[in-house]
Amino acid sequence: MGESSDSVSVDIDMLPFGGKEHVVKTSKGSISVYVYGDQEKPALITYPDVALNSMSCFQGLLFSPDSASLLLHNFCIYHIDAPGHENDANKSLSPPFVQELLQLGADVISSDVPLLSVDDLAVQVAEVLDFFGLKQVLCLGVMAGAYILTLFAMKYQELVLGLILVSPICKAPSWTEWFYNKVLMNLLYFYGMCGILKECLLQRYFSKEIRCSVQGTEADIIEACRRLLDERQGLNVMRFLQAINERYDLTEGLENLQCRTLIFVGESSQFHDESVYMSTKMGKKTCALVEVEACGSLVTEEHPYAMIIPIEFFLMGFGYHRQPYFASSSSTGTNPTSPSSRCCIAPELLSPESLGIKLKPIKTRVDIDV
């Protein structure tokens, strides 16, 4: 299906990769989708974690040259933001005059708008695909976003070719997590994005190693994330967190999920055990697990380079390859399309054992003499 009149498109050429914002009206309310790339290419759908959006959750992965030659070369990327999470990150990365011109920033969702469940959010994803006329997609989700896309894949198996999940969750929340999230929701309701709330979210996203620098100064990635969290509307975040806190167990459905899946999880992630559990339930024939050392849950930002090689091998199974160096699709006249044959390399090739047990990003230090 083509684009209907029930949506609003906003050209924002200042955004990375010449992105365009679409506000899509679904049966569950409006949702913002940022589209990057040639829409004639195959589709990659992304969904971020609680309090994050497309820029704050995926820029570390997508901005790297290695990733651009792999993902942006092969796909048009459709960033779906949770309701009320859109735009602020793009605003913070734009010059002041651009911010004033575009008037970016999510408004507080009215209390009259019904709260959405995880099923409602999954249905929104399906309606976004219908709006853009997408028949089959690959999905990339992080934490809560990974849950939403996994649920979407279970409900609409014919639409999903494969899943790339980062620190995914699949069980109903434990009593401990449920109570902890209730405390966070109360903080959001009464105090908004207060200091303690931001610290709790940073603990959710990042490892202790990067949050507690031995030099006593905060890492750039933590400072940037803290600034982005300042722009979140607390009540909007509360609504998404409440939906996730009322999620249900997907274990039974995982066993019937046929699409190929690649799971990343940081060793220090609070969702590590659940991610490993999810991979075992899906089985080695369809799912591969990659553990990243010295990393928290937000692998896309903390150690994005650890994801490149596994994703490259994973995509080779669908017939996608990295863009050759010194050549581009425009100069060669090529335009990737959905491969006619979707034969898959054995998932065992992507197992932690085949990739060197566990991946640890290489850290380099450059001394500059002034």
Short mmCIF file of N, CA and C in Angstrom, two decimals, residues 62-196:
data_model
loop_
_atom_site.label_atom_id
_atom_site.label_comp_id
_atom_site.label_asym_id
_atom_site.label_seq_id
_atom_site.Cartn_x
_atom_site.Cartn_y
_atom_site.Cartn_z
N LEU A 62 25.20 3.23 13.78
CA LEU A 62 24.96 3.61 12.39
C LEU A 62 25.91 4.68 11.87
N PHE A 63 26.56 5.44 12.77
CA PHE A 63 27.44 6.51 12.32
C PHE A 63 28.84 6.02 11.94
N SER A 64 29.18 4.80 12.26
CA SER A 64 30.52 4.31 11.96
C SER A 64 30.63 3.99 10.47
N PRO A 65 31.78 4.27 9.85
CA PRO A 65 31.94 3.99 8.41
C PRO A 65 31.72 2.52 8.07
N ASP A 66 32.21 1.62 8.93
CA ASP A 66 32.03 0.20 8.66
C ASP A 66 30.57 -0.18 8.64
N SER A 67 29.81 0.40 9.54
CA SER A 67 28.38 0.10 9.59
C SER A 67 27.66 0.72 8.40
N ALA A 68 28.06 1.93 8.02
CA ALA A 68 27.41 2.60 6.89
C ALA A 68 27.57 1.79 5.61
N SER A 69 28.76 1.24 5.40
CA SER A 69 28.99 0.47 4.18
C SER A 69 28.26 -0.85 4.19
N LEU A 70 27.80 -1.27 5.37
CA LEU A 70 27.07 -2.53 5.48
C LEU A 70 25.56 -2.32 5.56
N LEU A 71 25.13 -1.48 6.49
CA LEU A 71 23.69 -1.32 6.72
C LEU A 71 23.07 -0.28 5.80
N LEU A 72 23.67 0.91 5.74
CA LEU A 72 23.09 1.96 4.91
C LEU A 72 23.23 1.67 3.42
N HIS A 73 24.22 0.87 3.08
CA HIS A 73 24.39 0.48 1.68
C HIS A 73 23.27 -0.48 1.24
N ASN A 74 22.86 -1.36 2.14
CA ASN A 74 21.90 -2.41 1.77
C ASN A 74 20.45 -2.07 2.09
N PHE A 75 20.23 -1.18 3.07
CA PHE A 75 18.87 -1.01 3.58
C PHE A 75 18.42 0.44 3.61
N CYS A 76 17.13 0.61 3.55
CA CYS A 76 16.49 1.84 3.99
C CYS A 76 16.06 1.60 5.43
N ILE A 77 16.45 2.48 6.32
CA ILE A 77 16.22 2.26 7.75
C ILE A 77 15.01 3.07 8.21
N TYR A 78 14.09 2.38 8.86
CA TYR A 78 12.87 2.99 9.37
C TYR A 78 12.96 2.97 10.91
N HIS A 79 13.25 4.12 11.49
CA HIS A 79 13.37 4.23 12.95
C HIS A 79 11.99 4.52 13.54
N ILE A 80 11.47 3.58 14.28
CA ILE A 80 10.18 3.80 14.95
C ILE A 80 10.47 4.18 16.40
N ASP A 81 10.00 5.34 16.80
CA ASP A 81 10.15 5.78 18.18
C ASP A 81 8.89 5.44 18.97
N ALA A 82 9.07 5.06 20.23
CA ALA A 82 7.91 4.83 21.09
C ALA A 82 7.11 6.13 21.20
N PRO A 83 5.80 6.05 21.36
CA PRO A 83 4.99 7.27 21.43
C PRO A 83 5.52 8.28 22.45
N GLY A 84 5.70 9.52 22.00
CA GLY A 84 6.18 10.57 22.88
C GLY A 84 7.68 10.62 23.08
N HIS A 85 8.43 9.79 22.34
CA HIS A 85 9.89 9.76 22.48
C HIS A 85 10.60 10.40 21.30
N GLU A 86 9.87 10.94 20.35
CA GLU A 86 10.47 11.39 19.11
C GLU A 86 11.17 12.73 19.22
N ASN A 87 12.08 12.95 18.28
CA ASN A 87 12.61 14.28 17.92
C ASN A 87 13.64 14.91 18.84
N ASP A 88 13.54 14.73 20.16
CA ASP A 88 14.39 15.53 21.03
C ASP A 88 15.87 15.33 20.77
N ALA A 89 16.25 14.06 20.50
CA ALA A 89 17.67 13.81 20.27
C ALA A 89 18.15 14.53 19.02
N ASN A 90 17.31 14.56 17.98
CA ASN A 90 17.69 15.27 16.77
C ASN A 90 17.80 16.77 17.04
N LYS A 91 16.94 17.28 17.92
CA LYS A 91 17.00 18.70 18.27
C LYS A 91 18.32 19.02 18.94
N SER A 92 18.76 18.16 19.85
CA SER A 92 19.98 18.46 20.61
C SER A 92 21.21 18.43 19.73
N LEU A 93 21.14 17.71 18.60
CA LEU A 93 22.29 17.61 17.72
C LEU A 93 22.26 18.65 16.61
N SER A 94 21.23 19.49 16.59
CA SER A 94 21.11 20.51 15.56
C SER A 94 21.56 21.87 16.10
N PRO A 95 22.02 22.76 15.22
CA PRO A 95 22.37 24.12 15.65
C PRO A 95 21.14 24.82 16.20
N PRO A 96 21.33 25.85 17.06
CA PRO A 96 20.20 26.54 17.68
C PRO A 96 19.20 27.09 16.67
N PHE A 97 19.70 27.66 15.54
CA PHE A 97 18.75 28.24 14.59
C PHE A 97 17.91 27.14 13.93
N VAL A 98 18.49 25.94 13.80
CA VAL A 98 17.73 24.83 13.23
C VAL A 98 16.67 24.38 14.22
N GLN A 99 17.02 24.36 15.51
CA GLN A 99 16.06 23.97 16.53
C GLN A 99 14.85 24.90 16.49
N GLU A 100 15.11 26.20 16.37
CA GLU A 100 14.01 27.16 16.34
C GLU A 100 13.17 27.00 15.07
N LEU A 101 13.86 26.72 13.96
CA LEU A 101 13.16 26.59 12.68
C LEU A 101 12.25 25.38 12.68
N LEU A 102 12.76 24.27 13.18
CA LEU A 102 12.01 23.01 13.11
C LEU A 102 11.08 22.82 14.29
N GLN A 103 11.35 23.52 15.40
CA GLN A 103 10.55 23.40 16.60
C GLN A 103 10.40 21.93 17.00
N LEU A 104 11.55 21.24 17.02
CA LEU A 104 11.52 19.82 17.35
C LEU A 104 11.29 19.63 18.84
N GLY A 105 10.75 18.48 19.16
CA GLY A 105 10.55 18.13 20.56
C GLY A 105 9.18 17.52 20.78
N ALA A 106 9.15 16.40 21.52
CA ALA A 106 7.90 15.70 21.75
C ALA A 106 7.06 16.43 22.79
N ASP A 107 5.77 16.56 22.53
CA ASP A 107 4.85 17.11 23.52
C ASP A 107 4.45 16.03 24.51
N VAL A 108 3.97 16.48 25.66
CA VAL A 108 3.46 15.53 26.65
C VAL A 108 2.17 14.92 26.12
N ILE A 109 2.09 13.60 26.17
CA ILE A 109 0.87 12.92 25.72
C ILE A 109 -0.24 13.21 26.72
N SER A 110 -1.40 13.58 26.23
CA SER A 110 -2.52 13.93 27.10
C SER A 110 -2.95 12.74 27.96
N SER A 111 -3.34 13.05 29.18
CA SER A 111 -3.83 12.01 30.10
C SER A 111 -5.12 11.38 29.60
N ASP A 112 -5.79 12.04 28.65
CA ASP A 112 -7.02 11.48 28.07
C ASP A 112 -6.73 10.36 27.07
N VAL A 113 -5.49 10.29 26.60
CA VAL A 113 -5.11 9.24 25.65
C VAL A 113 -4.92 7.93 26.40
N PRO A 114 -5.60 6.86 25.99
CA PRO A 114 -5.48 5.58 26.70
C PRO A 114 -4.04 5.07 26.73
N LEU A 115 -3.67 4.41 27.81
CA LEU A 115 -2.36 3.78 27.91
C LEU A 115 -2.29 2.62 26.93
N LEU A 116 -1.15 2.46 26.29
CA LEU A 116 -0.97 1.38 25.33
C LEU A 116 -0.31 0.18 25.99
N SER A 117 -0.72 -1.00 25.58
CA SER A 117 -0.10 -2.24 26.05
C SER A 117 1.01 -2.63 25.08
N VAL A 118 1.77 -3.65 25.42
CA VAL A 118 2.81 -4.13 24.51
C VAL A 118 2.19 -4.65 23.22
N ASP A 119 1.00 -5.24 23.32
CA ASP A 119 0.31 -5.71 22.11
C ASP A 119 -0.07 -4.53 21.21
N ASP A 120 -0.50 -3.44 21.81
CA ASP A 120 -0.83 -2.24 21.04
C ASP A 120 0.40 -1.71 20.31
N LEU A 121 1.54 -1.70 21.00
CA LEU A 121 2.77 -1.20 20.38
C LEU A 121 3.21 -2.09 19.22
N ALA A 122 3.01 -3.41 19.37
CA ALA A 122 3.35 -4.33 18.28
C ALA A 122 2.43 -4.12 17.08
N VAL A 123 1.16 -3.86 17.34
CA VAL A 123 0.21 -3.58 16.27
C VAL A 123 0.59 -2.29 15.54
N GLN A 124 1.08 -1.29 16.29
CA GLN A 124 1.54 -0.05 15.67
C GLN A 124 2.65 -0.31 14.65
N VAL A 125 3.57 -1.21 15.01
CA VAL A 125 4.66 -1.54 14.09
C VAL A 125 4.10 -2.12 12.80
N ALA A 126 3.13 -3.02 12.93
CA ALA A 126 2.51 -3.62 11.74
C ALA A 126 1.83 -2.56 10.88
N GLU A 127 1.19 -1.59 11.51
CA GLU A 127 0.50 -0.55 10.76
C GLU A 127 1.49 0.41 10.09
N VAL A 128 2.66 0.58 10.70
CA VAL A 128 3.71 1.37 10.06
C VAL A 128 4.17 0.68 8.78
N LEU A 129 4.35 -0.64 8.84
CA LEU A 129 4.75 -1.39 7.65
C LEU A 129 3.68 -1.29 6.56
N ASP A 130 2.44 -1.35 6.97
CA ASP A 130 1.34 -1.24 6.01
C ASP A 130 1.33 0.14 5.35
N PHE A 131 1.59 1.17 6.14
CA PHE A 131 1.61 2.53 5.62
C PHE A 131 2.67 2.71 4.54
N PHE A 132 3.87 2.14 4.78
CA PHE A 132 4.96 2.29 3.83
C PHE A 132 4.94 1.22 2.73
N GLY A 133 3.99 0.29 2.82
CA GLY A 133 3.90 -0.76 1.81
C GLY A 133 5.02 -1.77 1.90
N LEU A 134 5.50 -2.06 3.10
CA LEU A 134 6.61 -2.98 3.30
C LEU A 134 6.07 -4.40 3.49
N LYS A 135 6.58 -5.34 2.70
CA LYS A 135 6.07 -6.71 2.73
C LYS A 135 6.88 -7.61 3.66
N GLN A 136 8.18 -7.43 3.68
CA GLN A 136 9.05 -8.21 4.56
C GLN A 136 10.19 -7.32 5.04
N VAL A 137 10.58 -7.49 6.30
CA VAL A 137 11.59 -6.60 6.89
C VAL A 137 12.53 -7.38 7.79
N LEU A 138 13.68 -6.77 8.02
CA LEU A 138 14.57 -7.18 9.11
C LEU A 138 14.34 -6.20 10.26
N CYS A 139 14.52 -6.66 11.49
CA CYS A 139 14.23 -5.83 12.66
C CYS A 139 15.44 -5.75 13.58
N LEU A 140 15.67 -4.57 14.13
CA LEU A 140 16.74 -4.32 15.09
C LEU A 140 16.14 -3.63 16.31
N GLY A 141 16.13 -4.31 17.46
CA GLY A 141 15.54 -3.76 18.66
C GLY A 141 16.47 -3.85 19.85
N VAL A 142 16.32 -2.92 20.78
CA VAL A 142 17.18 -2.85 21.96
C VAL A 142 16.33 -2.92 23.23
N MET A 143 16.61 -3.88 24.07
CA MET A 143 15.95 -4.08 25.37
C MET A 143 14.43 -4.08 25.23
N ALA A 144 13.75 -3.06 25.73
CA ALA A 144 12.30 -3.01 25.61
C ALA A 144 11.89 -3.04 24.14
N GLY A 145 12.63 -2.35 23.28
CA GLY A 145 12.35 -2.37 21.85
C GLY A 145 12.53 -3.75 21.26
N ALA A 146 13.47 -4.53 21.79
CA ALA A 146 13.66 -5.90 21.33
C ALA A 146 12.44 -6.75 21.68
N TYR A 147 11.86 -6.51 22.86
CA TYR A 147 10.64 -7.23 23.25
C TYR A 147 9.51 -6.90 22.28
N ILE A 148 9.31 -5.62 21.97
CA ILE A 148 8.23 -5.21 21.09
C ILE A 148 8.38 -5.84 19.71
N LEU A 149 9.61 -5.84 19.17
CA LEU A 149 9.82 -6.41 17.84
C LEU A 149 9.72 -7.93 17.84
N THR A 150 10.12 -8.57 18.94
CA THR A 150 9.94 -10.02 19.05
C THR A 150 8.46 -10.37 19.07
N LEU A 151 7.69 -9.62 19.85
CA LEU A 151 6.25 -9.83 19.90
C LEU A 151 5.62 -9.58 18.53
N PHE A 152 6.08 -8.54 17.85
CA PHE A 152 5.61 -8.24 16.49
C PHE A 152 5.91 -9.42 15.56
N ALA A 153 7.12 -9.98 15.68
CA ALA A 153 7.49 -11.12 14.82
C ALA A 153 6.62 -12.34 15.09
N MET A 154 6.21 -12.52 16.33
CA MET A 154 5.33 -13.65 16.66
C MET A 154 3.93 -13.45 16.08
N LYS A 155 3.45 -12.23 16.11
CA LYS A 155 2.11 -11.94 15.63
C LYS A 155 2.04 -11.91 14.11
N TYR A 156 3.13 -11.49 13.46
CA TYR A 156 3.14 -11.31 12.02
C TYR A 156 4.37 -12.00 11.42
N GLN A 157 4.43 -13.31 11.57
CA GLN A 157 5.63 -14.04 11.17
C GLN A 157 5.94 -13.88 9.68
N GLU A 158 4.91 -13.71 8.86
CA GLU A 158 5.12 -13.61 7.43
C GLU A 158 5.81 -12.31 7.03
N LEU A 159 5.85 -11.33 7.93
CA LEU A 159 6.44 -10.03 7.63
C LEU A 159 7.92 -9.92 8.02
N VAL A 160 8.40 -10.84 8.84
CA VAL A 160 9.73 -10.70 9.44
C VAL A 160 10.69 -11.76 8.89
N LEU A 161 11.75 -11.28 8.23
CA LEU A 161 12.79 -12.18 7.73
C LEU A 161 13.78 -12.55 8.82
N GLY A 162 14.13 -11.60 9.67
CA GLY A 162 15.13 -11.86 10.70
C GLY A 162 15.09 -10.81 11.78
N LEU A 163 15.65 -11.16 12.94
CA LEU A 163 15.70 -10.28 14.09
C LEU A 163 17.14 -10.09 14.54
N ILE A 164 17.51 -8.85 14.82
CA ILE A 164 18.77 -8.53 15.51
C ILE A 164 18.37 -7.88 16.82
N LEU A 165 18.62 -8.57 17.92
CA LEU A 165 18.13 -8.13 19.22
C LEU A 165 19.31 -7.81 20.13
N VAL A 166 19.24 -6.69 20.81
CA VAL A 166 20.32 -6.25 21.70
C VAL A 166 19.81 -6.27 23.14
N SER A 167 20.43 -7.11 23.97
CA SER A 167 20.03 -7.29 25.37
C SER A 167 18.51 -7.45 25.50
N PRO A 168 17.95 -8.43 24.78
CA PRO A 168 16.49 -8.56 24.75
C PRO A 168 15.92 -9.13 26.05
N ILE A 169 14.65 -8.84 26.27
CA ILE A 169 13.89 -9.42 27.38
C ILE A 169 12.73 -10.20 26.78
N CYS A 170 12.35 -11.27 27.44
CA CYS A 170 11.28 -12.11 26.89
C CYS A 170 10.35 -12.65 27.96
N LYS A 171 10.72 -12.53 29.23
CA LYS A 171 9.88 -13.03 30.32
C LYS A 171 9.02 -11.91 30.89
N ALA A 172 8.01 -12.30 31.65
CA ALA A 172 7.27 -11.31 32.44
C ALA A 172 8.22 -10.79 33.52
N PRO A 173 8.05 -9.54 33.96
CA PRO A 173 8.97 -9.01 34.96
C PRO A 173 8.89 -9.78 36.27
N SER A 174 10.04 -9.97 36.90
CA SER A 174 10.06 -10.56 38.24
C SER A 174 9.45 -9.56 39.21
N TRP A 175 9.13 -10.05 40.42
CA TRP A 175 8.58 -9.14 41.41
C TRP A 175 9.55 -8.00 41.71
N THR A 176 10.85 -8.32 41.72
CA THR A 176 11.86 -7.29 41.99
C THR A 176 11.85 -6.23 40.90
N GLU A 177 11.86 -6.67 39.64
CA GLU A 177 11.85 -5.71 38.53
C GLU A 177 10.54 -4.92 38.51
N TRP A 178 9.44 -5.62 38.75
CA TRP A 178 8.13 -4.96 38.73
C TRP A 178 8.08 -3.84 39.77
N PHE A 179 8.56 -4.12 40.99
CA PHE A 179 8.54 -3.11 42.05
C PHE A 179 9.50 -1.97 41.73
N TYR A 180 10.68 -2.31 41.22
CA TYR A 180 11.67 -1.29 40.86
C TYR A 180 11.11 -0.35 39.80
N ASN A 181 10.46 -0.92 38.78
CA ASN A 181 9.87 -0.08 37.73
C ASN A 181 8.74 0.78 38.27
N LYS A 182 7.99 0.26 39.26
CA LYS A 182 6.93 1.05 39.88
C LYS A 182 7.52 2.28 40.58
N VAL A 183 8.65 2.09 41.22
CA VAL A 183 9.33 3.22 41.87
C VAL A 183 9.75 4.25 40.82
N LEU A 184 10.31 3.77 39.71
CA LEU A 184 10.71 4.68 38.64
C LEU A 184 9.51 5.43 38.08
N MET A 185 8.40 4.74 37.92
CA MET A 185 7.20 5.40 37.38
C MET A 185 6.69 6.48 38.33
N ASN A 186 6.79 6.23 39.61
CA ASN A 186 6.39 7.26 40.58
C ASN A 186 7.31 8.47 40.51
N LEU A 187 8.60 8.22 40.37
CA LEU A 187 9.55 9.32 40.22
C LEU A 187 9.23 10.13 38.96
N LEU A 188 8.94 9.43 37.87
CA LEU A 188 8.62 10.11 36.62
C LEU A 188 7.35 10.94 36.75
N TYR A 189 6.37 10.41 37.45
CA TYR A 189 5.08 11.10 37.58
C TYR A 189 5.20 12.37 38.42
N PHE A 190 5.93 12.26 39.54
CA PHE A 190 5.98 13.39 40.47
C PHE A 190 7.14 14.35 40.19
N TYR A 191 8.27 13.83 39.69
CA TYR A 191 9.47 14.66 39.57
C TYR A 191 10.02 14.76 38.14
N GLY A 192 9.46 13.98 37.20
CA GLY A 192 9.98 14.01 35.84
C GLY A 192 11.38 13.41 35.75
N MET A 193 12.18 13.93 34.84
CA MET A 193 13.54 13.40 34.64
C MET A 193 14.49 13.99 35.69
N CYS A 194 14.30 13.58 36.93
CA CYS A 194 15.14 14.07 38.02
C CYS A 194 16.49 13.33 38.00
N GLY A 195 17.39 13.80 38.84
CA GLY A 195 18.75 13.26 38.85
C GLY A 195 18.80 11.78 39.15
N ILE A 196 18.09 11.32 40.18
CA ILE A 196 18.15 9.91 40.55
C ILE A 196 17.54 9.03 39.47
#
